[in-house]
Short mmCIF file of C-alpha atoms in Angstrom, two decimals:
data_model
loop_
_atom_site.label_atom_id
_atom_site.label_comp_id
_atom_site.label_asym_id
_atom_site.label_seq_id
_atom_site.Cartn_x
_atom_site.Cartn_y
_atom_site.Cartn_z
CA UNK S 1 0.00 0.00 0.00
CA UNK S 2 1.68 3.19 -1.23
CA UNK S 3 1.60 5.81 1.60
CA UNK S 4 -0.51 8.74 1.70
CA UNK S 5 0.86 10.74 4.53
CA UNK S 6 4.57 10.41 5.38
CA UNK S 7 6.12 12.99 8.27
CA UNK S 8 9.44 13.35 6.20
CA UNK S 9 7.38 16.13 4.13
CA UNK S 10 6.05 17.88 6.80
CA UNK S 11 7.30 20.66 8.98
CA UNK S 12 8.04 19.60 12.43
CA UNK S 13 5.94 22.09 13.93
CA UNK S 14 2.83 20.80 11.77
CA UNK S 15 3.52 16.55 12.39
CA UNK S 16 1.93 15.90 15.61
CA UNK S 17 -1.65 18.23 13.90
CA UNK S 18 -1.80 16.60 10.40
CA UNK S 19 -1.29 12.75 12.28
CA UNK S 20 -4.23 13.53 14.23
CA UNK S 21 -6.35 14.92 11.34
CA UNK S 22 -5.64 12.18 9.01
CA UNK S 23 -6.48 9.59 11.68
CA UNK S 24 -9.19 10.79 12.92
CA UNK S 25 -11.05 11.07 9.13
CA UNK S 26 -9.88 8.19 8.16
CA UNK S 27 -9.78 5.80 10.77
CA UNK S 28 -11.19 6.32 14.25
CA UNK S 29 -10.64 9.08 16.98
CA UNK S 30 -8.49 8.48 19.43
CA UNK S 31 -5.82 10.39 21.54
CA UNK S 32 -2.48 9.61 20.53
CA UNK S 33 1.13 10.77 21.83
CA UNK S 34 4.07 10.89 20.31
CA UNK S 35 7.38 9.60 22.13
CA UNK S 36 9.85 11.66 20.03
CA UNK S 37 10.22 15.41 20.20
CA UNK S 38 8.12 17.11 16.95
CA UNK S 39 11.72 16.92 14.79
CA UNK S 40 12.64 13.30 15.35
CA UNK S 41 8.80 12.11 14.86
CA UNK S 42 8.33 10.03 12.24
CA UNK S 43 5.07 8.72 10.41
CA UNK S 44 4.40 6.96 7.90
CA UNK S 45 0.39 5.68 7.14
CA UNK S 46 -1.66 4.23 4.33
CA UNK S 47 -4.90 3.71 3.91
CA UNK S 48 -6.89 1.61 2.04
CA UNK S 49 -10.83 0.40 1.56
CA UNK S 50 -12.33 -2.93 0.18
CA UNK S 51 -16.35 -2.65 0.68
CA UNK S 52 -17.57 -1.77 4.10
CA UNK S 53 -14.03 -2.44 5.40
CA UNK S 54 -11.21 -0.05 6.11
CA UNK S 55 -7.53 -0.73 5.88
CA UNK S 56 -4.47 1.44 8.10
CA UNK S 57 -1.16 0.26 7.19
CA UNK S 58 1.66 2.10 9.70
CA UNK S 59 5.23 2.88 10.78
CA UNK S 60 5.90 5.11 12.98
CA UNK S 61 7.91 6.12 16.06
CA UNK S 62 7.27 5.39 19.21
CA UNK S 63 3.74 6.47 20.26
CA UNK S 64 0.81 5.53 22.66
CA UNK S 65 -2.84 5.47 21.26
CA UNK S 66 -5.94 6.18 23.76
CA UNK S 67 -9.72 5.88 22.83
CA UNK S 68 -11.36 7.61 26.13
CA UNK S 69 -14.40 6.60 27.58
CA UNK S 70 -15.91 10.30 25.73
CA UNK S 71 -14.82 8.96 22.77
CA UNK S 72 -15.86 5.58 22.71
CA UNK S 73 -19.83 7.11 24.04
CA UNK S 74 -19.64 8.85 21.05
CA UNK S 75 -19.29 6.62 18.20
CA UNK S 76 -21.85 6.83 15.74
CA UNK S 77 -20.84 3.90 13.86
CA UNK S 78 -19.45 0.74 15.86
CA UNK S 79 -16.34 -0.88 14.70
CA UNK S 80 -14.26 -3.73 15.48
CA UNK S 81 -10.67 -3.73 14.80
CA UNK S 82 -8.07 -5.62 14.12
CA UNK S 83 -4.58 -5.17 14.20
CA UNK S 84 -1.84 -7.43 13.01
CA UNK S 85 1.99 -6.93 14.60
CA UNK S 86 4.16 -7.05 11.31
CA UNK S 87 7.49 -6.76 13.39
CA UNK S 88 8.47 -5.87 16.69
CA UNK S 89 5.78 -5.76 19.83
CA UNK S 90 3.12 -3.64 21.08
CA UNK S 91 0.59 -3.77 23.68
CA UNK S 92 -3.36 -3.47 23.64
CA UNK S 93 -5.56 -3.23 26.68
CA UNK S 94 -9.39 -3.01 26.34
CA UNK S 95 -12.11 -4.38 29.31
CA UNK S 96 -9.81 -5.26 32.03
CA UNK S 97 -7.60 -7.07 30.22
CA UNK S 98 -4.26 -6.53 28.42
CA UNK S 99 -1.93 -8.79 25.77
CA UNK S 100 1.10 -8.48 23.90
CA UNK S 101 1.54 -9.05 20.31
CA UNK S 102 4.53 -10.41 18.69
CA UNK S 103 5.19 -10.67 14.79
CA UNK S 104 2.50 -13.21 13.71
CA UNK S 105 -0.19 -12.07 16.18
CA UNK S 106 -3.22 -10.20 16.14
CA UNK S 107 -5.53 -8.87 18.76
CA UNK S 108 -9.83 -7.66 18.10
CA UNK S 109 -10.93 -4.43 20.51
CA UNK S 110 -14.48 -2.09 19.63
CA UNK S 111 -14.65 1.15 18.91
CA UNK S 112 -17.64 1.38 21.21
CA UNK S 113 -15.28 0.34 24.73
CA UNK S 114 -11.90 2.71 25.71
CA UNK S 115 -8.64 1.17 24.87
CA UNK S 116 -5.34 1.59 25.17
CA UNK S 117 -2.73 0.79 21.91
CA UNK S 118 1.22 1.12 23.30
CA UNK S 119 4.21 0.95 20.66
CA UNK S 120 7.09 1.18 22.78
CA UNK S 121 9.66 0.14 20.33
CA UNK S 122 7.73 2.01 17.33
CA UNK S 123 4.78 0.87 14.84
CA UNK S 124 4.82 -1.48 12.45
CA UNK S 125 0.90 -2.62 12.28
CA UNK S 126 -1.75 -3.05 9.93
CA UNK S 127 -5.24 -1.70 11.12
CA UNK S 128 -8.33 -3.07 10.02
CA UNK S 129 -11.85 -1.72 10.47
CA UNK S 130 -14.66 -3.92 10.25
CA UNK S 131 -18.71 -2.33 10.90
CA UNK S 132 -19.34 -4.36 14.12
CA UNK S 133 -23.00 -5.62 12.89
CA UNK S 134 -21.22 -7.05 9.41
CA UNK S 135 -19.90 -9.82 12.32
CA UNK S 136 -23.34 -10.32 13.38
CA UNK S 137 -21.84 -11.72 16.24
CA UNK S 138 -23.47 -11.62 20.40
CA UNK S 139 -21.93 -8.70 22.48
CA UNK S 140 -20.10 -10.99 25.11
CA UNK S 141 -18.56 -12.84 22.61
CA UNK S 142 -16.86 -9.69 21.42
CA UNK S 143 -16.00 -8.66 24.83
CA UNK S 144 -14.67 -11.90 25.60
CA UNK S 145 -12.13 -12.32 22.85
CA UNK S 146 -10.97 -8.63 22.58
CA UNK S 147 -7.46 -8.06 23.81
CA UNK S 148 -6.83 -11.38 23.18
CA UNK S 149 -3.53 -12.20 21.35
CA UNK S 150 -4.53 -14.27 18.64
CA UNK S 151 -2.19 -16.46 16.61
CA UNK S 152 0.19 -19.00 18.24
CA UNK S 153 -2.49 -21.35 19.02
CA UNK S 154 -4.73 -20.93 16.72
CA UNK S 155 -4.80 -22.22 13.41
CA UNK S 156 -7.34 -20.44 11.93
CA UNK S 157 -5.92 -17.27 13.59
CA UNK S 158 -2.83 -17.89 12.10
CA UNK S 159 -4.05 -18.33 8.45
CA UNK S 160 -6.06 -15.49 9.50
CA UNK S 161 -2.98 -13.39 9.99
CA UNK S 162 -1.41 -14.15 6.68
CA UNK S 163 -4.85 -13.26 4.71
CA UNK S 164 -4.99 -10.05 6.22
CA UNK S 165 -1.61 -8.53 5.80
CA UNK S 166 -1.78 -9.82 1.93
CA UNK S 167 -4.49 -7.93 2.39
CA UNK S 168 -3.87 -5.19 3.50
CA UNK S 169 -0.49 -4.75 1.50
CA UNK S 170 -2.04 -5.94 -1.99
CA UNK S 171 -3.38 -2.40 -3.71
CA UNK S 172 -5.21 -4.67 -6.40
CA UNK S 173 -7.57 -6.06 -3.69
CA UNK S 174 -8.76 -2.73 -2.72
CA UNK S 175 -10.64 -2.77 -6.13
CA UNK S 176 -13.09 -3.19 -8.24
CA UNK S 177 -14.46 -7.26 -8.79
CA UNK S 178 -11.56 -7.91 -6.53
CA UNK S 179 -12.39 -6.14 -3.60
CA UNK S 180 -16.23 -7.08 -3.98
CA UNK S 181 -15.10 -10.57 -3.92
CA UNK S 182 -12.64 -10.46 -0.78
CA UNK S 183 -15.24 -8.36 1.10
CA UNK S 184 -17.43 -11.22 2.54
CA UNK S 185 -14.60 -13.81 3.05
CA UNK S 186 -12.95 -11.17 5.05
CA UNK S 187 -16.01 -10.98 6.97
CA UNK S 188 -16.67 -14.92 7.38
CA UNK S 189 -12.83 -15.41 8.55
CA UNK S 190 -12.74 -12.92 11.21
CA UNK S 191 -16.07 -14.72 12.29
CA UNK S 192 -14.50 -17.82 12.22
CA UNK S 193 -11.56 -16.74 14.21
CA UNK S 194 -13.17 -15.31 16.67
CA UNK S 195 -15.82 -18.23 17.43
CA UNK S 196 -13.40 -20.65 17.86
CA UNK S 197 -11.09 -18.66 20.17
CA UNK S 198 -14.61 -18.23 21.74
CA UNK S 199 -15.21 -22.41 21.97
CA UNK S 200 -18.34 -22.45 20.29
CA UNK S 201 -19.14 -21.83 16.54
CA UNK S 202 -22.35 -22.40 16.19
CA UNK S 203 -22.73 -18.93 18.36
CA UNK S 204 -22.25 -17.61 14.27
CA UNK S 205 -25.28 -18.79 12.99
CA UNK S 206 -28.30 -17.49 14.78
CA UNK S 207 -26.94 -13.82 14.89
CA UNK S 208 -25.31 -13.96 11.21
CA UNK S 209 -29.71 -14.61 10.08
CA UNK S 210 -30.86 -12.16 12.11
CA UNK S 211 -28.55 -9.47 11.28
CA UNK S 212 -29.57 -10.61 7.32
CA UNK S 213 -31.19 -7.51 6.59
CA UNK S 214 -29.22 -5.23 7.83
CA UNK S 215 -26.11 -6.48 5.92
CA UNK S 216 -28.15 -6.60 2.96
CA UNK S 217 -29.08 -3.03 3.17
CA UNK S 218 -25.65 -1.76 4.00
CA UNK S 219 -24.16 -3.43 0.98
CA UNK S 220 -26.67 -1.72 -1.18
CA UNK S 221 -25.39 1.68 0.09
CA UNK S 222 -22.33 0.97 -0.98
CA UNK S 223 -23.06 0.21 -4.19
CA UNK S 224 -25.60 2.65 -5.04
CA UNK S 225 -23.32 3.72 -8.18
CA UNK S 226 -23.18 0.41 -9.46
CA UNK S 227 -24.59 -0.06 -12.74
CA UNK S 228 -25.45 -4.34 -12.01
CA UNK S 229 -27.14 -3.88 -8.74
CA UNK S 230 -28.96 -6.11 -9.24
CA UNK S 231 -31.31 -8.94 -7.06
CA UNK S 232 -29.30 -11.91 -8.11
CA UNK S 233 -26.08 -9.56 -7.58
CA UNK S 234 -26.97 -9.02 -3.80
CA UNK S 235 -28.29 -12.18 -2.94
CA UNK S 236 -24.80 -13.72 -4.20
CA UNK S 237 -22.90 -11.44 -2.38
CA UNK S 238 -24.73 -12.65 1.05
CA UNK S 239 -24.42 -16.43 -0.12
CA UNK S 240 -28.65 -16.95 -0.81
CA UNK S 241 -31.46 -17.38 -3.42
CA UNK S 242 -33.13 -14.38 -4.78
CA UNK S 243 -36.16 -15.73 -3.09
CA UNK S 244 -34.83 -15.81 0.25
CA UNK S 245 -33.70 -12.13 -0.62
CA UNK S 246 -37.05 -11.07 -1.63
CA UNK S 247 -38.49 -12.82 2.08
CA UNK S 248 -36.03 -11.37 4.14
CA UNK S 249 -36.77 -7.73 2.50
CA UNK S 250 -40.52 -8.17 2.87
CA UNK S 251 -39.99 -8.97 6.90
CA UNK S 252 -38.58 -5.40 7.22
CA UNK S 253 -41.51 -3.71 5.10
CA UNK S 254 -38.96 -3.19 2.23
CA UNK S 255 -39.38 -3.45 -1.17
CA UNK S 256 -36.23 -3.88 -2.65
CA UNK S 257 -36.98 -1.99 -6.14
CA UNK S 258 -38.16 1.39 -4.45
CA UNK S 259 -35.76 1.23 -1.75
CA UNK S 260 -33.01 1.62 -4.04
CA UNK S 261 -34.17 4.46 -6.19
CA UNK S 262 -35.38 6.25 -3.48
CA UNK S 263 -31.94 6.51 -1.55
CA UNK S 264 -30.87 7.20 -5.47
CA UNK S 265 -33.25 10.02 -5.60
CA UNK S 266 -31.51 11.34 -1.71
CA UNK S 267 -28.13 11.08 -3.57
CA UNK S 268 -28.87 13.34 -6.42
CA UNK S 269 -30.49 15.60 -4.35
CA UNK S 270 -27.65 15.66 -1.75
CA UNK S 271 -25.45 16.23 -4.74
CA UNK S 272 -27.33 18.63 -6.73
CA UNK S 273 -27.17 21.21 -3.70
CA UNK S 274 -23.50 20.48 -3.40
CA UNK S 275 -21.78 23.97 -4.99
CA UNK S 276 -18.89 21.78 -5.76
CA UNK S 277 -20.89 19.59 -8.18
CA UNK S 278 -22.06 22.82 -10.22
CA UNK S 279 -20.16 22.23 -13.30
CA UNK S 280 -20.97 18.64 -13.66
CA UNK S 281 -24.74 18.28 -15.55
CA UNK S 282 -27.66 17.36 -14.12
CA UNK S 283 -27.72 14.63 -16.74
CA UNK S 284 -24.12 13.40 -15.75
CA UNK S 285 -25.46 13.33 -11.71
CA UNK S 286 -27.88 11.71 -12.90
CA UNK S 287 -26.13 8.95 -14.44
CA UNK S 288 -23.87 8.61 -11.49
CA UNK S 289 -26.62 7.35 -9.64
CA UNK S 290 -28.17 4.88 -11.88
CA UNK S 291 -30.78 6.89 -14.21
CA UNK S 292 -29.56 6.57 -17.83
CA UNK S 293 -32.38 8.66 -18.85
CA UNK S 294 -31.74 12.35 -18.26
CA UNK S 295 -35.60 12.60 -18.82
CA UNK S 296 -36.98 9.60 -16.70
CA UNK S 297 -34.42 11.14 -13.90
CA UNK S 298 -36.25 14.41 -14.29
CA UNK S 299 -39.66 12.80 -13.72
CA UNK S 300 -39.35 10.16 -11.21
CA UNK S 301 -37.13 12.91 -9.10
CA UNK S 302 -40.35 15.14 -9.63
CA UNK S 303 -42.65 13.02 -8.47
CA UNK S 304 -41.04 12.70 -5.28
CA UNK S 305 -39.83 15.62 -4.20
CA UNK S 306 -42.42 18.38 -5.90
CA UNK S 307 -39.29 20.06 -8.07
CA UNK S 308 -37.74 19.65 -11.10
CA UNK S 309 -33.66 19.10 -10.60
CA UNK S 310 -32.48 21.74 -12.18
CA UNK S 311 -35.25 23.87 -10.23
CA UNK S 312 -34.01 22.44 -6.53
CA UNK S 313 -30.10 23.10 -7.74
CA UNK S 314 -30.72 26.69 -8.47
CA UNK S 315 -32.71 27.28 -5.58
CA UNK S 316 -29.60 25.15 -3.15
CA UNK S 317 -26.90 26.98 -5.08
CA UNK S 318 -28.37 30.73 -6.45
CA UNK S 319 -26.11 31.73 -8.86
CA UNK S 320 -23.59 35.03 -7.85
CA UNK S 321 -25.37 37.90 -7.36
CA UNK S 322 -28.87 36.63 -7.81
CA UNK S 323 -31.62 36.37 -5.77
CA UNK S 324 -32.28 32.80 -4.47
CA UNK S 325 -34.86 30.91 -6.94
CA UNK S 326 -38.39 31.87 -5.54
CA UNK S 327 -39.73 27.81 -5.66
CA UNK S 328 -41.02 26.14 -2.62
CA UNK S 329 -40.31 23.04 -1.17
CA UNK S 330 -42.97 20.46 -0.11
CA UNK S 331 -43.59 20.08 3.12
CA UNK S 332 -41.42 16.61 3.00
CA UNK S 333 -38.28 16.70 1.43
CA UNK S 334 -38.47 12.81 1.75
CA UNK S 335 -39.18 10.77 -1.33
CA UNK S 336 -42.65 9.93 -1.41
CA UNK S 337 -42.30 6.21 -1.66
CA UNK S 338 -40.53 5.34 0.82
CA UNK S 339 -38.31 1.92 0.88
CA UNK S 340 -37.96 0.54 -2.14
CA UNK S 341 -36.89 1.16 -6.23
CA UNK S 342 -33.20 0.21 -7.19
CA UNK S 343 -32.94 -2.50 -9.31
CA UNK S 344 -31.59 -0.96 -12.88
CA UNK S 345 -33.16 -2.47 -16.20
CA UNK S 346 -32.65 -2.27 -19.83
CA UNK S 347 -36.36 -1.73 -19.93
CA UNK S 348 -36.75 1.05 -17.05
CA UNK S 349 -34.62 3.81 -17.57
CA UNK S 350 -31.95 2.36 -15.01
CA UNK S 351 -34.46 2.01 -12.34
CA UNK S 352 -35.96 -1.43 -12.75
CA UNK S 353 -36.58 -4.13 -15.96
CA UNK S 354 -39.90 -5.70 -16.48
CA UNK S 355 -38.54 -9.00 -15.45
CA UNK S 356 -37.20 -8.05 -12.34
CA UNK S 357 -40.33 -6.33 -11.60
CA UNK S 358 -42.10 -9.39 -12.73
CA UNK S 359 -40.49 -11.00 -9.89
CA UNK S 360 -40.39 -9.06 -7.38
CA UNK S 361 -44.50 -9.49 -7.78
CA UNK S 362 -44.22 -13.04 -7.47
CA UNK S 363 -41.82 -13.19 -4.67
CA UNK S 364 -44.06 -10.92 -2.46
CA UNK S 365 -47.07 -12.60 -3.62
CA UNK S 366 -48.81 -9.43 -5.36
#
């Protein structure tokens, strides 16, 4: 993984600030102190994303790394991470309990519980992020294996640990069909890993159903912009039948068609009232998001939202020195059908194909 921040270009006086910054956006926030005085500090990081998961590959001088109790209340999206020793030791401490890691080992700890990261002898480490309900796995179970050194007597730990640092360190699995296909193995390893240090597996299965739909919907988020989103795509990626898709949709009041176009629809809108999108067409936003027809995307945006798109971008961004476009706003800026149109057809405009829509009636028994 090529670095994107390295110290050696930064003034001194600046090192300690722009570490902090580029952790904190990219990774988690935490507290961290630097051994070395501001001129001997030395950082190296890169980052890295494949799916839902983020990647923090480091080297650095000696430093200490502290996620307080404020900060851990704070999270708005739970993580659990991972972090492989690549030489060297370190130290991680989280719910009473502290380990070691030597070059080999791994440890888990959540974002959502303080911890403590210490790199006496400096940082050599690769930092994964995984969304804590991706695991779908019970709370004590978590708790129970974090700040565990994981490795030396476990054999799936320790194939674990050579997956992940290819990982980590391979720039062609951060994307396209290669990160899509890594995502959920990823996933169903660090599962693995951690229900056998655990002594049960089968603790895997009843969480990994009933966490179903939420996995489901975050994958479609993340592939919004995709132009094959489509049923048989997503029920792949989570390892079932498009029926079993369609029933596990329907149990949440979701219909998987609408639910995609309208957080489509949110996404042009968010991006139409961005100023820094005002040279791209409304056409080309449009597109972006999965309607191939600038006049389809027109309507259907219309229809639930009471403006036109060009109407709602001149009104977000008035052009210099005019007045602010005199066009009000519905009383809900929400699309009007709520969950449910994504899937993108040949025959719809990018929205939805007659067969797909064929079967989404049969599935849900309309």
């Amino acid at each position: 993984m090529s670095p994107v921040l390295d110290t050696a270009l930064i003034p001194p006086r600046d090192r300690e600030e722009v570490v902090r910054n580029a952790v904190w956006e990219s990774v988690v926030a935490v507290d961290i102190d630097h051994r070395p005085a501001a001129e001997d500090l030395s950082v190296r990081i890169g980052l890295g994303t494949v799916g839902p998961l983020r990647i923090c590959s480091a080297r650095a001088t000696a430093v200490t790394i502290r996620r307080t109790e404020r900060l851990a209340r704070e999270d708005e999206e739970p993580a659990v991470f991972l972090g492989l020793q690549v030489t060297g030791t370190s130290l991680v401490a989280q719910n009473g309990r502290e380990c070691v890691l030597r070059p080999g080992e791994f440890a888990v700890y959540e974002s959502i519980a303080p911890y403590t990261l210490l790199f006496d002898e400096g940082v050599d480490h690769h930092f994964l992020r995984f969304p804590r309900a991706a695991l779908a796995l019970p709370d004590r179970l978590l708790r129970d294996t974090s700040s565990v050194a994981l490795g030396a007597d476990n054999p799936v730990a320790r194939l674990a640990f050579t997956y992940f640092s290819q990982l980590a360190s391979t720039d062609a699995l951060h994307q396209g069909v290669h990160a899509d296909a890594v995502v959920e193995p990823s996933i169903e390893l660090l599962r693995a890993v951690l229900t056998t240090e655990h002594g049960n597996s089968s603790l895997a299965k009843g969480p990994l159903e009933s966490t179903l739909g939420l996995r489901i919907t975050q994958y479609i988020r993340t592939h919004l912009t995709d132009p094959d989103l489509t049923a048989t795509r997503i029920a792949a990626a989570h390892d079932i039948s498009v029926r079993h898709l369609y029933t596990v949709l329907s149990g949440l009041g979701i219909s998987l068609g609408d639910w995609i176009r309208t957080h489509r629809l949110a996404e042009c809108r968010r991006e139409l009232s961005d100023p820094s999108s005002r040279l791209r067409t409304i056409a080309a936003i449009g597109r972006k998001w999965g309607f191939v027809n600038a006049t389809h995307f027109s309507k259907v945006f219309k229809q639930a939202y009471g403006i036109s798109p060009r109407a709602w971008r001149d009104q977000s961004q008035p052009r210099r020195g005019s007045a602010p476009a005199a066009v009000g706003l519905p009383a809900s800026t929400r699309p009007a059908a709520y969950p449910d149109n994504l899937l993108r057809g040949p025959a719809d405009s990018g929205i939805m194909g007659d067969h797909d829509r064929k079967s989404e009636r049969y599935h849900s028994g309309q």
